[in-house]
Structure formats: structure tokens, C-alpha cells
Amino acid sequence: MKLDQVADDINVKGNKFVLIDLPYGRTALEPYMSRDTLDLHYGKHHAGYVDKLNDLIKGTEYESMSLKELIVASRDTDDAVFNNAGQNYNHIIFWQSMTPKYEDPSEKLLSKIDDSFGSIDEFKSKFVDAGIKRFGSGWVFLVVENSKMAWKTTPNGDNPVGDDVEVLAACDVWEHSYYLDYKNDRKKYLETWIDKLINYKFIESRFLES
Ligand code: FE2
């Protein structure tokens, strides 16, 4: 198993992928995301994708690949591997895209946001629009494309890995991410996520690397 740029060694142990540690405690995101949601979402859903992925790739050519290589190799050819690998990658980014200690973006990041979206308000409203318009289960990714930031959405477990973009952040819009706390109000979840949970430090660290 190869180490992965996004997952580093925290995602791989021996010949298996492992569930990454949450970067905060299970109650740390309250009141915006509850312990019940994290218990279910991280402890059951994300853990389930990792276990399933390990079962699926055992003894196959996929065993020698990194997570990103697996996603690219299985896209369009092996739905089960692709979905579980994609969901593992997406959740690794998602947990780190949130913080219990919200801080406004730095001046440097803010100027990149202004350059890409026109203003921080436009950055936020484009995110909420993107998340609402993604029908059914899926993801909203903040990416860098042609040196500008943009919001992209994908269905189910898909992601922009393999596209000519850098992924800076991810927001899960599957119902399991918000239903316990927001019921069917995806808009309120998205507005809370972008105002209270988003981790600008994580985004900035990745932006500077890209
Ligand atoms: Fe999820």
C-alpha cells in the first residue's frame, strides 16, 4: 500500500487503509454538528467505507495503490471499489475542512477569495447554491482550477480526483451528514457550515501548497 499525498501515513497501516483519527472530539462541533451525528457519520459510515474498501481490494491489483491511485483506476470500471475509495477520500478531507474553533480567513486567503469570487459573501452564497442544487446525495468541493478557486459538486461518492484541479475542502451533503441535526433543511446546514464550521486554516495550508 502506498502512502498518499492527502492521507499521508495516517490513512495506511501495513497493507490496509485505516480510519483517520478525527482532528477533534466527538462533541467539539456542537451545537452545529452533534455527537450523535459524528458517532453515526464518522463511527459507522466512514468506518464502514474503510472496512468495505479493505475487503474489496484484498488480494487484488488495487492493494499496491495509494488511495488517489485507486480512485483513478476504478473510476468507470469498478463501482464498488470506486465508491468506497471515493468516500474514504472525501470524508478524510471533510473532517479536516471543519474546525471547532472558527476563525475568519487570513488577509492573504481573503484576497484569493475576493480574486476568485468577487467577495466573501459571493463565496458563501455560491457554496450554498451549489449544495442546494446537488440533487440527492453528493459533495461540494472547493477547488483551485486555472489558479482560481471554485465550488464544484459531485454525485454520490464521486470527487475531482484525477481532474486537473486541487481539492482544498469538502462538504458532505448526504443526508447522514445533517439529518439528525437539521432534519431535511439542507440550506440551514450549508449556511451553518460555511459560517461556523469551515476551517479556513486548513484551506489556506492547502492553497499555499497547490
Ligand atoms: Fe458522509
Tab-separated table of C-alpha atoms and ligand atoms in Angstrom:
chain	number	residue	atom	x	y	z
A	1	MET	CA	0.000	0.000	0.000
A	2	LYS	CA	1.449	3.361	-0.990
A	3	LEU	CA	1.233	6.429	1.141
A	4	ASP	CA	-0.933	9.159	-0.201
A	5	GLN	CA	-0.469	12.893	-0.520
A	6	VAL	CA	-3.796	13.659	1.073
A	7	ALA	CA	-3.937	10.839	3.550
A	8	ASP	CA	-0.237	10.650	4.436
A	9	ASP	CA	0.645	7.828	6.777
A	10	ILE	CA	-2.438	8.323	8.935
A	11	ASN	CA	-4.572	6.526	6.353
A	12	VAL	CA	-2.382	3.464	5.822
A	13	LYS	CA	-1.200	0.833	8.252
A	14	GLY	CA	0.631	-2.195	6.923
A	15	ASN	CA	-1.327	-3.336	3.925
A	16	LYS	CA	-4.606	-1.738	4.915
A	17	PHE	CA	-6.312	1.587	4.899
A	18	VAL	CA	-7.259	2.755	8.371
A	19	LEU	CA	-9.898	5.177	9.558
A	20	ILE	CA	-8.179	8.505	10.181
A	21	ASP	CA	-8.413	9.975	13.659
A	22	LEU	CA	-10.910	12.795	13.941
A	23	PRO	CA	-8.958	16.056	14.407
A	24	TYR	CA	-11.263	16.949	17.367
A	25	GLY	CA	-13.507	15.279	19.917
A	26	ARG	CA	-16.946	13.947	19.105
A	27	THR	CA	-18.704	16.817	20.908
A	28	ALA	CA	-16.350	19.530	19.622
A	29	LEU	CA	-18.555	20.691	16.760
A	30	GLU	CA	-21.662	21.142	18.912
A	31	PRO	CA	-24.066	22.841	18.696
A	32	TYR	CA	-23.613	22.933	14.908
A	33	MET	CA	-22.926	19.221	14.462
A	34	SER	CA	-23.902	16.881	17.268
A	35	ARG	CA	-22.161	13.979	18.889
A	36	ASP	CA	-24.931	11.707	17.591
A	37	THR	CA	-24.147	12.803	14.046
A	38	LEU	CA	-20.409	12.232	14.487
A	39	ASP	CA	-20.971	8.858	16.162
A	40	LEU	CA	-23.042	7.759	13.198
A	41	HIS	CA	-21.262	9.580	10.397
A	42	TYR	CA	-17.644	9.012	11.427
A	43	GLY	CA	-18.045	5.925	13.613
A	44	LYS	CA	-20.362	3.988	11.303
A	45	HIS	CA	-20.470	5.453	7.794
A	46	HIS	CA	-16.835	6.479	7.295
A	47	ALA	CA	-15.572	3.438	9.209
A	48	GLY	CA	-17.803	1.264	7.041
A	49	TYR	CA	-16.317	2.643	3.813
A	50	VAL	CA	-12.796	1.895	5.060
A	51	ASP	CA	-13.680	-1.678	6.106
A	52	LYS	CA	-15.515	-2.370	2.856
A	53	LEU	CA	-12.650	-0.964	0.802
A	54	ASN	CA	-10.124	-3.202	2.563
A	55	ASP	CA	-12.337	-6.236	1.943
A	56	LEU	CA	-12.784	-5.359	-1.726
A	57	ILE	CA	-9.115	-4.816	-2.558
A	58	LYS	CA	-7.648	-7.711	-0.592
A	59	GLY	CA	-5.535	-9.876	-2.911
A	60	THR	CA	-6.179	-7.655	-5.951
A	61	GLU	CA	-4.028	-5.342	-8.062
A	62	TYR	CA	-5.502	-2.430	-6.077
A	63	GLU	CA	-3.563	-3.434	-2.968
A	64	SER	CA	-0.383	-1.797	-4.246
A	65	MET	CA	-2.041	1.564	-4.913
A	66	SER	CA	-2.467	4.745	-2.905
A	67	LEU	CA	-5.986	5.977	-2.235
A	68	LYS	CA	-5.893	8.503	-5.069
A	69	GLU	CA	-4.466	5.955	-7.488
A	70	LEU	CA	-7.257	3.568	-6.531
A	71	ILE	CA	-9.899	6.193	-7.248
A	72	VAL	CA	-8.493	6.936	-10.696
A	73	ALA	CA	-8.002	3.240	-11.561
A	74	SER	CA	-11.502	2.147	-10.531
A	75	ARG	CA	-13.480	5.093	-11.920
A	76	ASP	CA	-15.904	3.859	-14.643
A	77	THR	CA	-14.692	0.284	-14.274
A	78	ASP	CA	-15.387	-0.913	-10.733
A	79	ASP	CA	-18.259	0.822	-8.956
A	80	ALA	CA	-17.851	-0.893	-5.598
A	81	VAL	CA	-14.149	-0.086	-5.249
A	82	PHE	CA	-14.614	3.405	-6.660
A	83	ASN	CA	-17.479	4.321	-4.324
A	84	ASN	CA	-15.758	3.088	-1.171
A	85	ALA	CA	-12.359	4.569	-2.099
A	86	GLY	CA	-14.004	7.853	-3.098
A	87	GLN	CA	-15.998	8.030	0.102
A	88	ASN	CA	-12.890	7.358	2.179
A	89	TYR	CA	-11.021	10.176	0.420
A	90	ASN	CA	-13.985	12.566	0.601
A	91	HIS	CA	-14.502	12.058	4.330
A	92	ILE	CA	-10.775	12.476	5.078
A	93	ILE	CA	-10.999	15.937	3.502
A	94	PHE	CA	-14.396	16.649	5.064
A	95	TRP	CA	-13.377	16.136	8.716
A	96	GLN	CA	-10.382	18.408	8.246
A	97	SER	CA	-12.468	21.036	6.435
A	98	MET	CA	-14.279	21.737	9.722
A	99	THR	CA	-12.992	23.202	12.964
A	100	PRO	CA	-14.463	23.648	16.444
A	101	LYS	CA	-12.599	26.975	16.678
A	102	TYR	CA	-13.863	29.074	13.814
A	103	GLU	CA	-11.573	31.856	12.651
A	104	ASP	CA	-12.067	34.283	9.784
A	105	PRO	CA	-9.819	33.780	6.751
A	106	SER	CA	-6.424	35.490	6.843
A	107	GLU	CA	-5.865	38.601	4.744
A	108	LYS	CA	-3.909	36.503	2.287
A	109	LEU	CA	-6.679	33.928	1.849
A	110	LEU	CA	-9.333	36.627	1.760
A	111	SER	CA	-7.620	38.324	-1.150
A	112	LYS	CA	-7.596	34.978	-3.024
A	113	ILE	CA	-11.292	34.568	-2.272
A	114	ASP	CA	-12.015	38.110	-3.497
A	115	ASP	CA	-9.972	37.472	-6.616
A	116	SER	CA	-11.898	34.261	-7.360
A	117	PHE	CA	-15.446	35.113	-6.276
A	118	GLY	CA	-15.601	38.905	-6.042
A	119	SER	CA	-16.329	38.907	-2.303
A	120	ILE	CA	-16.592	36.641	0.740
A	121	ASP	CA	-20.401	36.965	0.580
A	122	GLU	CA	-20.377	35.695	-3.001
A	123	PHE	CA	-18.020	32.863	-1.961
A	124	LYS	CA	-20.552	31.825	0.698
A	125	SER	CA	-23.696	32.190	-1.395
A	126	LYS	CA	-22.175	30.247	-4.313
A	127	PHE	CA	-21.370	27.423	-1.862
A	128	VAL	CA	-24.932	27.315	-0.506
A	129	ASP	CA	-26.391	27.413	-4.032
A	130	ALA	CA	-24.102	24.602	-5.163
A	131	GLY	CA	-25.072	22.440	-2.198
A	132	ILE	CA	-28.789	23.015	-2.658
A	133	LYS	CA	-28.655	22.289	-6.387
A	134	ARG	CA	-26.849	18.965	-5.944
A	135	PHE	CA	-29.842	16.623	-6.212
A	136	GLY	CA	-29.792	13.647	-3.848
A	137	SER	CA	-26.554	12.525	-2.198
A	138	GLY	CA	-23.251	14.145	-3.040
A	139	TRP	CA	-20.484	16.579	-2.237
A	140	VAL	CA	-19.446	20.181	-2.612
A	141	PHE	CA	-15.705	20.676	-3.137
A	142	LEU	CA	-13.667	23.842	-3.000
A	143	VAL	CA	-11.048	23.503	-5.716
A	144	VAL	CA	-8.364	25.502	-7.441
A	145	GLU	CA	-8.828	25.416	-11.200
A	146	ASN	CA	-6.693	27.528	-13.527
A	147	SER	CA	-5.335	29.402	-10.455
A	148	LYS	CA	-8.821	30.423	-9.301
A	149	MET	CA	-10.912	28.952	-6.530
A	150	ALA	CA	-14.291	27.454	-7.461
A	151	TRP	CA	-17.049	25.330	-5.925
A	152	LYS	CA	-17.696	22.019	-7.685
A	153	THR	CA	-20.303	19.414	-6.842
A	154	THR	CA	-20.299	15.673	-7.441
A	155	PRO	CA	-22.957	12.960	-7.006
A	156	ASN	CA	-22.735	10.070	-4.519
A	157	GLY	CA	-19.090	9.159	-3.748
A	158	ASP	CA	-17.536	10.910	-6.727
A	159	ASN	CA	-14.865	13.602	-6.421
A	160	PRO	CA	-12.490	15.664	-8.588
A	161	VAL	CA	-9.503	13.317	-8.031
A	162	GLY	CA	-7.845	12.796	-11.405
A	163	ASP	CA	-9.189	16.094	-12.785
A	164	ASP	CA	-6.794	18.965	-13.346
A	165	VAL	CA	-7.738	20.678	-10.073
A	166	GLU	CA	-6.509	20.815	-6.493
A	167	VAL	CA	-9.052	19.952	-3.788
A	168	LEU	CA	-8.955	22.424	-0.877
A	169	ALA	CA	-12.052	21.436	1.119
A	170	ALA	CA	-15.129	19.228	1.028
A	171	CYS	CA	-18.638	19.422	2.419
A	172	ASP	CA	-20.762	16.288	2.653
A	173	VAL	CA	-24.363	16.835	1.529
A	174	TRP	CA	-25.524	13.270	2.050
A	175	GLU	CA	-28.497	13.247	4.438
A	176	HIS	CA	-26.436	11.305	7.000
A	177	SER	CA	-24.361	14.469	7.432
A	178	TYR	CA	-27.216	16.707	8.545
A	179	TYR	CA	-30.483	14.870	9.036
A	180	LEU	CA	-30.180	14.314	12.799
A	181	ASP	CA	-29.351	17.980	13.429
A	182	TYR	CA	-31.200	19.823	10.655
A	183	LYS	CA	-33.821	17.279	9.522
A	184	ASN	CA	-34.488	17.982	5.830
A	185	ASP	CA	-33.224	21.601	5.951
A	186	ARG	CA	-30.096	21.241	3.822
A	187	LYS	CA	-29.965	25.021	3.291
A	188	LYS	CA	-29.669	25.695	7.021
A	189	TYR	CA	-26.954	23.040	7.318
A	190	LEU	CA	-25.000	24.599	4.446
A	191	GLU	CA	-25.373	28.135	5.841
A	192	THR	CA	-24.202	26.966	9.266
A	193	TRP	CA	-21.315	25.002	7.759
A	194	ILE	CA	-19.958	27.964	5.804
A	195	ASP	CA	-20.471	30.434	8.702
A	196	LYS	CA	-19.476	28.379	11.751
A	197	LEU	CA	-17.658	25.171	10.844
A	198	ILE	CA	-15.445	25.892	7.837
A	199	ASN	CA	-11.723	25.568	8.557
A	200	TYR	CA	-10.015	28.426	6.719
A	201	LYS	CA	-6.612	27.480	8.146
A	202	PHE	CA	-6.845	24.057	6.514
A	203	ILE	CA	-7.887	25.648	3.226
A	204	GLU	CA	-5.069	28.154	3.369
A	205	SER	CA	-2.480	25.455	4.095
A	206	ARG	CA	-3.641	23.513	1.051
A	207	PHE	CA	-3.954	26.596	-1.128
A	208	LEU	CA	-0.378	27.548	-0.421
A	209	GLU	CA	0.715	24.024	-1.378
A	210	SER	CA	-1.208	23.995	-4.662
B	1	FE2	FE	-20.739	11.155	4.714
